[in-house]
XYZ file of C-alpha atoms in Angstrom:
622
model
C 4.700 49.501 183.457
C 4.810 47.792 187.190
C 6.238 44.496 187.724
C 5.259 42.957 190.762
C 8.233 40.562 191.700
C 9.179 39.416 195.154
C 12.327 37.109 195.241
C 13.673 35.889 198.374
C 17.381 34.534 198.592
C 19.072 34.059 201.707
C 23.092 34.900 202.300
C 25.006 38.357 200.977
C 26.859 36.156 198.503
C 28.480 38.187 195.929
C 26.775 37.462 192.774
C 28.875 37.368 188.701
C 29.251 38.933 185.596
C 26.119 38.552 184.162
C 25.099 39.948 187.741
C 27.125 42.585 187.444
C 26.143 44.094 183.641
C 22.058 42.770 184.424
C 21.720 44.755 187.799
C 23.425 47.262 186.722
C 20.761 47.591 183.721
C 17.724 47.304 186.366
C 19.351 49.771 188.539
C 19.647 52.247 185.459
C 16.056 51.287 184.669
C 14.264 51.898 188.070
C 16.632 55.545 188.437
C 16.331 56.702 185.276
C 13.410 56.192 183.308
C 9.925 56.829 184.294
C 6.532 56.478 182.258
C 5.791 59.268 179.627
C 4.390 61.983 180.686
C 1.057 62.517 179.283
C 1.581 66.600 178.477
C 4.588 66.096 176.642
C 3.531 63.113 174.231
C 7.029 61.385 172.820
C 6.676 58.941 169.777
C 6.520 55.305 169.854
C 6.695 52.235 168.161
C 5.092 52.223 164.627
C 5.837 48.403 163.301
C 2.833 45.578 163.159
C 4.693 42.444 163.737
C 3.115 39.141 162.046
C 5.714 35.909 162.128
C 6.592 34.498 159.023
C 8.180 31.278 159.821
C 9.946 30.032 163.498
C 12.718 26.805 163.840
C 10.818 23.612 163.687
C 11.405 20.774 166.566
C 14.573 18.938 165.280
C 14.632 16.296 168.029
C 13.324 14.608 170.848
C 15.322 14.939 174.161
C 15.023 12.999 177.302
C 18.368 14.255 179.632
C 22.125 14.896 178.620
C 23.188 12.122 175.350
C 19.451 10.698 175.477
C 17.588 12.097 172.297
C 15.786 10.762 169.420
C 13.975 11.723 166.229
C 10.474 13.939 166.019
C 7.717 12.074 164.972
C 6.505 13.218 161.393
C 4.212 15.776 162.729
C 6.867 17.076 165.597
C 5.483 15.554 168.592
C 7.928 13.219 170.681
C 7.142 9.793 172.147
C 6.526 9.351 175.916
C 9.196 10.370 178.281
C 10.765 12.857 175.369
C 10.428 16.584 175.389
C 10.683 18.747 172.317
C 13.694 19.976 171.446
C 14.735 22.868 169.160
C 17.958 23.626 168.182
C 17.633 26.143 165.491
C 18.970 29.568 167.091
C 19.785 32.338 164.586
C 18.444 33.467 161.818
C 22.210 34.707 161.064
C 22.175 35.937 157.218
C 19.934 37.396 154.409
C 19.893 38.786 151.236
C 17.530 39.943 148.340
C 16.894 38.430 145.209
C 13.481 40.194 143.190
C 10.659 38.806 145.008
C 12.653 36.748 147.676
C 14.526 36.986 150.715
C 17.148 34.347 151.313
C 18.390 33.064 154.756
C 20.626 30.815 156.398
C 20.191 29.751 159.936
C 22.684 28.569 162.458
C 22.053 26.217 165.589
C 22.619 26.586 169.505
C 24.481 29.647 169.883
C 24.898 29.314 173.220
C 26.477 25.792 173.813
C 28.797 27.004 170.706
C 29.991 30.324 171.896
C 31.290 29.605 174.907
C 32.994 26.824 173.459
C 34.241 28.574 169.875
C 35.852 31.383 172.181
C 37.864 28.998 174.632
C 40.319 26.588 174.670
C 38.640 23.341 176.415
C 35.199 21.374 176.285
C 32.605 22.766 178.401
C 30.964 19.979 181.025
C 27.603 19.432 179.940
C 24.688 21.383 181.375
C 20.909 21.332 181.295
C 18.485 24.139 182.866
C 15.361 22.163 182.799
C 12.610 23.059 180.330
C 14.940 26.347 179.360
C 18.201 24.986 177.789
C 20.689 22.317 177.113
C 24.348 21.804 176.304
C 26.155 18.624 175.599
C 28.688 18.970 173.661
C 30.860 15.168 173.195
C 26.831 14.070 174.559
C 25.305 15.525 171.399
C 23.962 13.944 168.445
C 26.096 16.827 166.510
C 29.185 15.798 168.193
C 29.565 12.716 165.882
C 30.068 15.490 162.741
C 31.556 18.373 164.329
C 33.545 17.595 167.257
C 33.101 17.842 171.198
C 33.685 21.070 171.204
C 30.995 22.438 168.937
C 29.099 19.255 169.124
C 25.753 21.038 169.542
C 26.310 22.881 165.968
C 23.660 21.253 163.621
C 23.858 21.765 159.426
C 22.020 24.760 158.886
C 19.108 25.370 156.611
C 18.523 27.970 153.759
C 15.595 29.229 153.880
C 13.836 30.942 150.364
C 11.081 33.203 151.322
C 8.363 34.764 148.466
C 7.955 37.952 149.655
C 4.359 38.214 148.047
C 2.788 35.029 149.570
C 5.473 34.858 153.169
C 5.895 31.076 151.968
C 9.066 29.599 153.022
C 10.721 26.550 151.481
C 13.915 24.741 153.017
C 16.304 24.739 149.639
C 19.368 23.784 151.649
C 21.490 21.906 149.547
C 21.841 18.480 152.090
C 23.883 16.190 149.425
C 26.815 18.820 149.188
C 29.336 17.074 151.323
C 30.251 21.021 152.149
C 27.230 21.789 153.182
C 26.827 18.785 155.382
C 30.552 20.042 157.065
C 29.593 23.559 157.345
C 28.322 24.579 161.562
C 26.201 28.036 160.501
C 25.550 30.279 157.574
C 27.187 33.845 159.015
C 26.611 35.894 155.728
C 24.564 36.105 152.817
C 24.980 38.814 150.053
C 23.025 39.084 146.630
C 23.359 41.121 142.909
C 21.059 40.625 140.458
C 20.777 37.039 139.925
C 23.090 35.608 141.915
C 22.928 34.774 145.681
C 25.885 33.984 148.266
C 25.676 32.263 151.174
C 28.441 32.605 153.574
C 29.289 29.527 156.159
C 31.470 28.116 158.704
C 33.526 25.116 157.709
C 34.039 22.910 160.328
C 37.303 23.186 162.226
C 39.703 20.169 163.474
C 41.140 21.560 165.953
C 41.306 24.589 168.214
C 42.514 27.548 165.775
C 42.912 24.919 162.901
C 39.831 26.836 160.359
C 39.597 25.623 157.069
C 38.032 28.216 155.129
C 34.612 30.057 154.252
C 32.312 27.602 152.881
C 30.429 29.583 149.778
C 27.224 28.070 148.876
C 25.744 30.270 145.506
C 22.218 29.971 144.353
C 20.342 31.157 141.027
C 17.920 33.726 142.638
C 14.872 33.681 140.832
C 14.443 30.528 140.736
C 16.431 29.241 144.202
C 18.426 26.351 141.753
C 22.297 25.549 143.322
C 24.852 26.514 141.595
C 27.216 24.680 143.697
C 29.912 25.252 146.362
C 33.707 26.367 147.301
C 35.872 26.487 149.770
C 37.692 29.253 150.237
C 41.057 28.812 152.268
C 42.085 32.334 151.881
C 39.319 33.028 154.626
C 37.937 32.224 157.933
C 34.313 33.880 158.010
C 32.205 36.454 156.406
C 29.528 38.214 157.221
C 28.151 39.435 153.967
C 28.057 41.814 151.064
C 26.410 44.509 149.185
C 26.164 45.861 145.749
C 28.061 48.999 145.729
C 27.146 51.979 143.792
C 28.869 50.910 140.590
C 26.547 47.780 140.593
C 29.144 45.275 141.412
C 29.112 42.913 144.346
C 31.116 42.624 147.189
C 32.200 40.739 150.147
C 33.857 41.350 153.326
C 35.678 38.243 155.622
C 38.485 37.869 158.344
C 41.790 36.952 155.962
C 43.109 33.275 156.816
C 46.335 34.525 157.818
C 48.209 33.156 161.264
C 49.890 34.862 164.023
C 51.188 32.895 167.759
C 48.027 30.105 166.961
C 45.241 32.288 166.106
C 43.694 32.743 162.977
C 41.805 35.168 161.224
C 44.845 38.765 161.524
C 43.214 40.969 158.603
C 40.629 41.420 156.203
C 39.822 40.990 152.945
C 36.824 42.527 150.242
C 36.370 40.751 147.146
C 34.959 42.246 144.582
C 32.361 39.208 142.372
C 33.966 38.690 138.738
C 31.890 35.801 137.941
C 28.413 34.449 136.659
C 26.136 32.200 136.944
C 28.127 29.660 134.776
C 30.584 30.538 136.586
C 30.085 31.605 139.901
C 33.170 31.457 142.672
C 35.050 34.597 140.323
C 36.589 36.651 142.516
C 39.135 40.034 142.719
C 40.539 40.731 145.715
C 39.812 45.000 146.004
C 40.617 45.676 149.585
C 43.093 44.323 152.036
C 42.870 45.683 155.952
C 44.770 45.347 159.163
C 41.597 44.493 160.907
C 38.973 41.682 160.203
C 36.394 43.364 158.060
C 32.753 42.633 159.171
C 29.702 44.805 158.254
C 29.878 46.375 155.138
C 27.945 49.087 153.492
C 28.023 51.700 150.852
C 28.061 55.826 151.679
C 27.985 57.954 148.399
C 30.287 56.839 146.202
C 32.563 54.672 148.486
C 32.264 51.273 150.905
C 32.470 50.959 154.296
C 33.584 48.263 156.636
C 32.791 47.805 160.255
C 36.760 46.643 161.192
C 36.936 43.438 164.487
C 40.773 42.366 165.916
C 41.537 39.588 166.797
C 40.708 37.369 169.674
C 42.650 34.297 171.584
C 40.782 31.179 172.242
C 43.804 29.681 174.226
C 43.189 32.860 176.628
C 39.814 32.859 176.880
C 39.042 35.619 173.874
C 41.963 38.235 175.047
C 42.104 40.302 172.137
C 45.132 40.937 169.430
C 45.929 43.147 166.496
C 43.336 45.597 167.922
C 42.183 48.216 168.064
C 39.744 47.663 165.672
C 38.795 50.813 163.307
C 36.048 51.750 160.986
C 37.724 51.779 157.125
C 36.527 53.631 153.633
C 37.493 52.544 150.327
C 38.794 54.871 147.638
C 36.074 56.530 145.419
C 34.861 54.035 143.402
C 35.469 55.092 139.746
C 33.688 53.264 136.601
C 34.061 49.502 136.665
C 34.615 49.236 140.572
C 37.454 48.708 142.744
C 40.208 46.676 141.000
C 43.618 44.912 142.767
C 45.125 48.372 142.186
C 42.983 49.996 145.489
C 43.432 47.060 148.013
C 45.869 48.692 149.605
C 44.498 52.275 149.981
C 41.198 51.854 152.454
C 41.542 54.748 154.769
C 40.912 53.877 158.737
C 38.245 56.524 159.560
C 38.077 56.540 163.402
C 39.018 53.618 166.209
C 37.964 52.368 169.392
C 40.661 53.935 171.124
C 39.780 57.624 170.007
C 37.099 57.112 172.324
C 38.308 55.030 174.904
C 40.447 55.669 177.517
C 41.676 52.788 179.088
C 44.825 51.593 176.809
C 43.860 47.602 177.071
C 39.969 47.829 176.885
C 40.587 50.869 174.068
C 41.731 47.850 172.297
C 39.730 44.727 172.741
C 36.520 46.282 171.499
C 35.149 46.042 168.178
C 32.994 47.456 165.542
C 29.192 46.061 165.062
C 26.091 48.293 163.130
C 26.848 50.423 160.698
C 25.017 51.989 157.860
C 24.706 55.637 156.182
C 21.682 57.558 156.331
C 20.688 61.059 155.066
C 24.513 61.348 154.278
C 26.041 60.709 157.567
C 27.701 57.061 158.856
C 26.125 55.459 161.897
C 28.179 53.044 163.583
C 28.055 50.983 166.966
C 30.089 48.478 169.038
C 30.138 45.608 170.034
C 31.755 43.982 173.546
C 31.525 40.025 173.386
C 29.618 39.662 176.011
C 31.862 41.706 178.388
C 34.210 39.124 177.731
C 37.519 40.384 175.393
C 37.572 43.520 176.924
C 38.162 41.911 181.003
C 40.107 38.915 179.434
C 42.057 41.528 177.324
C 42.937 43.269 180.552
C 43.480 39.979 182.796
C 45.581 38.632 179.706
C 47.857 41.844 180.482
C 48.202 42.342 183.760
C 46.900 39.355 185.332
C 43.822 37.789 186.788
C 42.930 38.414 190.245
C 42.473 35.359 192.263
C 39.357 36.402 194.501
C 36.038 36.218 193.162
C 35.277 39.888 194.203
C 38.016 41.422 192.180
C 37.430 39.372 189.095
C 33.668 40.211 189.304
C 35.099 44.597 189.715
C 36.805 44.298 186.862
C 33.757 42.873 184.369
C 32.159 45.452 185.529
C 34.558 48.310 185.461
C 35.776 46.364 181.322
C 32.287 46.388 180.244
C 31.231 48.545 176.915
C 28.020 48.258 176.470
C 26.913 49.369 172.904
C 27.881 52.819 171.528
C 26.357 54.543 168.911
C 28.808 57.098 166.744
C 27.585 59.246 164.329
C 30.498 59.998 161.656
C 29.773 63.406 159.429
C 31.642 63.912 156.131
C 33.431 60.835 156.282
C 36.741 60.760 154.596
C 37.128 64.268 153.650
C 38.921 67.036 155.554
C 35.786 68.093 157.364
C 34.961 64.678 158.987
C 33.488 65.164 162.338
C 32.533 62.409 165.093
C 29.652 62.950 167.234
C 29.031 60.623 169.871
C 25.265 59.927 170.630
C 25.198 56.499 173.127
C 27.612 56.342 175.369
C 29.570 57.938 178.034
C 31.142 61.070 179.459
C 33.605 59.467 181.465
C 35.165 55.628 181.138
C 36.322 53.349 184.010
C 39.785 53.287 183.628
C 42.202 50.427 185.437
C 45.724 51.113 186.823
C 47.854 48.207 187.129
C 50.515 50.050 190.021
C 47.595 50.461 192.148
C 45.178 47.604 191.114
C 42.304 50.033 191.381
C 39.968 51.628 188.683
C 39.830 55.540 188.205
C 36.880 57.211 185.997
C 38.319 59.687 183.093
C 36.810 61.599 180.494
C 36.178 59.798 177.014
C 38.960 60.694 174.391
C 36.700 62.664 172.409
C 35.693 65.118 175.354
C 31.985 65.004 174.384
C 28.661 64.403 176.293
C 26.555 62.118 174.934
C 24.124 63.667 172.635
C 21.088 61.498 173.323
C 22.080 59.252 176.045
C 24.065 56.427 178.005
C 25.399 53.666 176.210
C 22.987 50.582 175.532
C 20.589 53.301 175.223
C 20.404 53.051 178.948
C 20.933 48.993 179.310
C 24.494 47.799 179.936
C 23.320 44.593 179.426
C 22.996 45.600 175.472
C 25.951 44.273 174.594
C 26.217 44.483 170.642
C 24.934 47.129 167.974
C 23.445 44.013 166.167
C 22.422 45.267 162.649
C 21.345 48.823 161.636
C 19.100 48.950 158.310
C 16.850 51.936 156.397
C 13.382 51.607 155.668
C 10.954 54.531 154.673
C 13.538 57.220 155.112
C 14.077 56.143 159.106
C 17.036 54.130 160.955
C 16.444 51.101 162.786
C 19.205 50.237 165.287
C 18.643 46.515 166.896
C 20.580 45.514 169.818
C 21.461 41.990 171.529
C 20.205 42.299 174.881
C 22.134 39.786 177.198
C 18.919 40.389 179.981
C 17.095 37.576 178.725
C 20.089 35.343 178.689
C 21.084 35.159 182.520
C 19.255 31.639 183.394
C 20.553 29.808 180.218
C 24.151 31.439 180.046
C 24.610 31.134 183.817
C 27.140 27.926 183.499
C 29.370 29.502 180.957
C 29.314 32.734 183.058
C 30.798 30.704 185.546
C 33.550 28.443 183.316
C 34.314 32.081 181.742
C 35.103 34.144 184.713
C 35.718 31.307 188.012
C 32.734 31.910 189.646
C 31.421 30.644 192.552
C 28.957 27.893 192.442
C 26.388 29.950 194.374
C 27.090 32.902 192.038
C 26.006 30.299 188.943
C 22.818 29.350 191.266
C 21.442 32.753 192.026
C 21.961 33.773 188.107
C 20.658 30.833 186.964
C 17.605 30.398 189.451
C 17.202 33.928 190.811
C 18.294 36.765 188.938
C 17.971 35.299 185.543
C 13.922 34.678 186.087
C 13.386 38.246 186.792
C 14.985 39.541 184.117
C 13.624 37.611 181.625
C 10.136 38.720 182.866
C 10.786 42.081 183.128
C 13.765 43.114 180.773
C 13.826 39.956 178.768
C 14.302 39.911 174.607
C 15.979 41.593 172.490
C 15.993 45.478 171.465
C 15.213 47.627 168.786
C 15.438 51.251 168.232
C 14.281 53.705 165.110
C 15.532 57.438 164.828
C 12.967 59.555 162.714
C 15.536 62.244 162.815
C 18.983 63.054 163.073
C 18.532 65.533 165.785
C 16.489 63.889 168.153
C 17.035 61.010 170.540
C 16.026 56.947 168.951
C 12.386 56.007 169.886
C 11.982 52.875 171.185
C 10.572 49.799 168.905
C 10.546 47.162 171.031
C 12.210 46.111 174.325
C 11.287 42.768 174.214
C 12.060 40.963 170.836
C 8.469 41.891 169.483
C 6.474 39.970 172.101
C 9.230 36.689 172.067
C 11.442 37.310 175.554
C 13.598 34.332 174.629
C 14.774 36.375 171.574
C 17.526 38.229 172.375
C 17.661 40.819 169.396
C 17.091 41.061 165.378
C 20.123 39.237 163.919
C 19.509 40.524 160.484
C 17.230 42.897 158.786
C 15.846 42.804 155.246
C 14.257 45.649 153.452
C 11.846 45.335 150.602
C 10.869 49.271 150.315
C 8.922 48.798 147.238
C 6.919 46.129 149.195
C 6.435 48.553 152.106
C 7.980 45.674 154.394
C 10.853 44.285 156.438
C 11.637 41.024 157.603
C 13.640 40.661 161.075
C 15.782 37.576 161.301
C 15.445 37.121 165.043
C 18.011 35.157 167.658
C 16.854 33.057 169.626
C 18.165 30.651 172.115
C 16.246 28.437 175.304
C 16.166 25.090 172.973
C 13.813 23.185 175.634
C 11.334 26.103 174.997
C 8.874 24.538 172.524
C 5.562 26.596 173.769
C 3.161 28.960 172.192
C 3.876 31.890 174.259
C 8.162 33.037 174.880
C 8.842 29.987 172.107
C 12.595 29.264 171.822
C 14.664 29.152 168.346
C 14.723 31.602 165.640
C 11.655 33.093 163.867
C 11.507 35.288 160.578
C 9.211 38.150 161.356
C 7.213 40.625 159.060
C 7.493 43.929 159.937
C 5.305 46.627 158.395
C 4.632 50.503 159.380
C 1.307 51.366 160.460
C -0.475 53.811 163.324
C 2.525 55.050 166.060
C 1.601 53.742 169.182
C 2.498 54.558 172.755
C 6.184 55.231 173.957
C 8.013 51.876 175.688
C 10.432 52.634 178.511
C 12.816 50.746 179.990
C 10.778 51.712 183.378
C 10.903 48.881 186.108
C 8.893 49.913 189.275
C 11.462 50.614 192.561
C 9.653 48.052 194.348
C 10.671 45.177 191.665
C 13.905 46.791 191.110
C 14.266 46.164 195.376
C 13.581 42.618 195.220
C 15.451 41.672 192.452
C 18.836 43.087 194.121
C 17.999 42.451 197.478
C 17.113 38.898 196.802
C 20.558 37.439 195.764
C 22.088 39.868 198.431
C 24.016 42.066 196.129
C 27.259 43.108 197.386
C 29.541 43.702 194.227
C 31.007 47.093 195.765
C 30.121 48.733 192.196
């Protein structure tokens, strides 16, 4: 692929974070990957893509507190531009012949916001993104802070026809409370959806809103709140045919919520639905959750400190196994005896980053555990470190040490898990790891705590700016491994770049208006990668959320093998984006196997790779 770009910026400013992880991606790009060759053939992509359904317009905008209702067929009246502010499609589960979703709204207003301890001032990147927060016409329900959340939808999909029908349940006074739906899990008959409740106050969660539906024929069975947690992010019927859930426990610790994890195993039916016996009880917040042979395993998260900026607590965070799971399932009895199977910090050498990272992907396949990471954003692991030792008062130093903290996402492989011959092998990631002494204020680069190589590759499968093992799913005997890809996010993300990390106003400027416009055209969306086998490196699916650049990675994937399908719950952002082509919100894509096509590459020509860094005057001394 060439990319002709010429950008032209004037000054040797030193540019931010977002700067720093982005052009360090196109710099890995334009040294280390070039075009297939054409005597060595290597595979490619195999999936058709056809959309499904994408967020509708939800309002009219006109500039920061000015918006107004669609018309009934979406369009806006003069002087209004559409507006959608659908994001995520951020759960799924199975039910026979239908896929279930729930949706959640403006990720990036809310993030930044959910993750620190003030208001954000309002910003608008015209015709890419806007965030109001106390401006918004959500700020009336949920707050200033999060006052671009919306209610989320539920979405019930046929699977045989793609129709989609909107069977949110709007009169539940719950529902209507609840900012996004984070997890959904199925079994049988019965279907879970897993939200937010609103918060009151910084740190002040009220629970896990539970929203259960009768699956084959999408009627509510009504809703609960359940104080005893904080989030989920979903479930999975284990081997003995029971269902089970994994959420961050609702205990409190110095003002911040959500120390431990819980799995629940479902005791109830449709008569009675919100049954539940708590079967597992962890150190860590449990998040992704999946079944290897005859046991469950949970993707573990610590803590993290709105009040200082994310800095992390009760890390590190750890992948954990259940006990075999005998006839009848885990009872109260095994709560207490998950086993932690590996941690950050057996990787990582730095003793403050080895602990602020935490645990995304994971899944078992042909009888090994795959498992990734996930750095938010680059931010607990610097804020982690400043939170320790300090934050450096010059822009230049603060901008070293995102770069030095970043972990982009690593890919473990675990063998035999549990048992005496367990074995890690690391696949993405990296020989060595920046590593920051406080005496000296410098960094130093040491081997990883494993002392391995890489088996395939660097980490982000060669993009720092792939910040999160996303999701990892089967399908037709092969691994899919989706990424969120933070390239695509530099224009819209610029302003909280700079409220995160101090940065200068001409840093926001040249991410915002400079660097962020090149990457979206030429590293833009989100990834996904499929291994055909364990012993060779992951083939490349897409590089640029299936042909959408404003969607920054598959959210959620949901199999239906006996269909020979897969949707991809995409995650989407650029809410001032309402076009045909690079259209912003969420969109539910069909995926489906068919003829393997030519290899992608992350290959950016040296002469676009040249103007991008020389055109905002890099100078970050990395």
């Amino acid at each position: 692929m060439t990319v002709g770009i010429r950008i032209e910026a004037r000054g040797g400013r030193r540019i931010g974070l977002a700067v720093a992880t982005a052009m360090t991606a196109v710099l890995g790009a334009v040294a280390g990957a070039a075009p297939a060759s054409a005597a060595a053939p290597v595979p490619g992509p195999i999936l058709d893509v056809t959309e499904t359904a994408h967020a509708q317009v939800s309002e009219c905008y006109a500039g920061i507190g000015l918006h107004t209702a669609p018309n009934p067929d979406g369009t806006c009246p003069t002087g209004y531009q559409q507006k959608i502010d659908g994001g995520y499609v951020w759960a799924a589960a199975r039910s026979g012949d239908y896929g279930y979703f729930g949706t959640l709204a403006n990720v990036l207003c809310g993030g930044i916001s959910t993750f620190t301890a003030d208001v954000p001032a309002a910003h608008e990147v015209p015709g890419v993104n806007s965030c109001e927060y106390s401006q918004s016409s959500g700020a009336a329900t949920f707050g200033p802070r999060i006052g671009d959340s919306r209610t989320p939808q539920v979405l019930r999909v046929n699977a045989d026809s793609q129709k989609a029908e909107d069977i949110s349940p709007k009169d539940d006074p719950l529902f209507q409370n609840t900012t996004g739906l984070r997890g959904a899990a199925a079994n049988g008959d019965i279907v879970f959806m897993m939200g937010l409740k609103q918060p009151t106050a910084l740190d002040a969660r009220q629970g896990v809103s539970l929203f259960a539906f009768e699956g084959r024929t999408g009627r509510y069975l009504g809703s609960q709140l359940r104080t005893d947690l904080v989030t989920g992010r979903g479930g999975v019927q284990g081997p003995d045919g029971n269902l089970y859930l994994a959420g961050r426990t609702a205990n409190s610790t110095g003002g911040a919520s959500g120390l431990g994890g819980s799995i629940l195993k479902w005791t109830g039916s449709l008569e009675d639905p919100f049954r539940f016996e708590k079967v597992g009880d962890l150190p860590n917040d449990a998040g992704y959750i999946t079944v290897v042979g005859n046991r469950l395993a949970v993707s573990g998260w610590m803590g993290v400190l709105p009040s200082k900026k994310s800095a992390s607590y009760s890390g590190p965070s750890r992948i954990w196994m259940s006990p075999e799971i005998g006839e009848g399932g885990l009872t109260t009895a095994d709560a207490a005896n998950w086993k932690s199977l590996f941690s950050w910090d057996d990787y990582d050498p730095d003793p403050v980053v080895g602990k602020s990272i935490v645990w995304g992907g994971i899944k078992e396949w042909r009888g090994d555990l795959y498992v990734g990471s996930y750095n938010y954003a680059g931010m607990t692991s610097v804020t982690s470190l400043w939170n320790e030792y300090g934050e450096p008062t010059d822009e230049a130093t603060r901008l070293r040490d995102v770069a030095k903290a970043n972990r982009a996402a690593t890919i473990f492989k675990i063998s035999d898990p549990g048992t005496s011959k367990q074995k890690v092998t690391l696949l993405y990631g990296e020989s060595a790891l920046p590593v920051y002494d406080p005496a000296s204020k410098t960094w130093s680069t040491k081997p990883n705590k494993l002392g391995q190589t890489p088996k395939f590759g660097p980490s982000g499968f060669g993009n720092p700016a792939n910040m999160y093992s996303w999701t990892f799913t089967t399908f037709q005997d092969k691994l899919y491994m989706s990424t969120a890809d933070a390239t695509g996010l530099m224009t819209p993300s610029a302003f909280t770049t700079q409220y995160s990390y101090g940065t200068s106003d001409a840093t926001a400027t040249a991410l915002e208006k400079v660097v962020g416009p090149a990457l979206f055209k030429t590293m833009g969306g989100g990834d996904v990668y499929r291994m055909d086998d364990p012993d060779k490196p992951a083939v490349a699916e897409t590089l640029n959320g299936f042909g959408n650049r404003t969607q920054h990675g598959v959210r959620v994937f949901l199999p239906f093998e006996d269909k020979g399908f897969l949707w991809a719950g995409m995650a989407g952002s650029y809410n001032l984006k309402a076009t045909d082509k690079d259209r912003g919100g969420w969109s539910l894509d069909k995926l489906t196997p068919g003829a393997m096509r030519s290899p992608l590459t992350n290959y950016i020509s040296p002469d676009a790779g040249k103007a991008v860094l020389g055109g905002v005057g890099l100078g970050m001394g990395l």
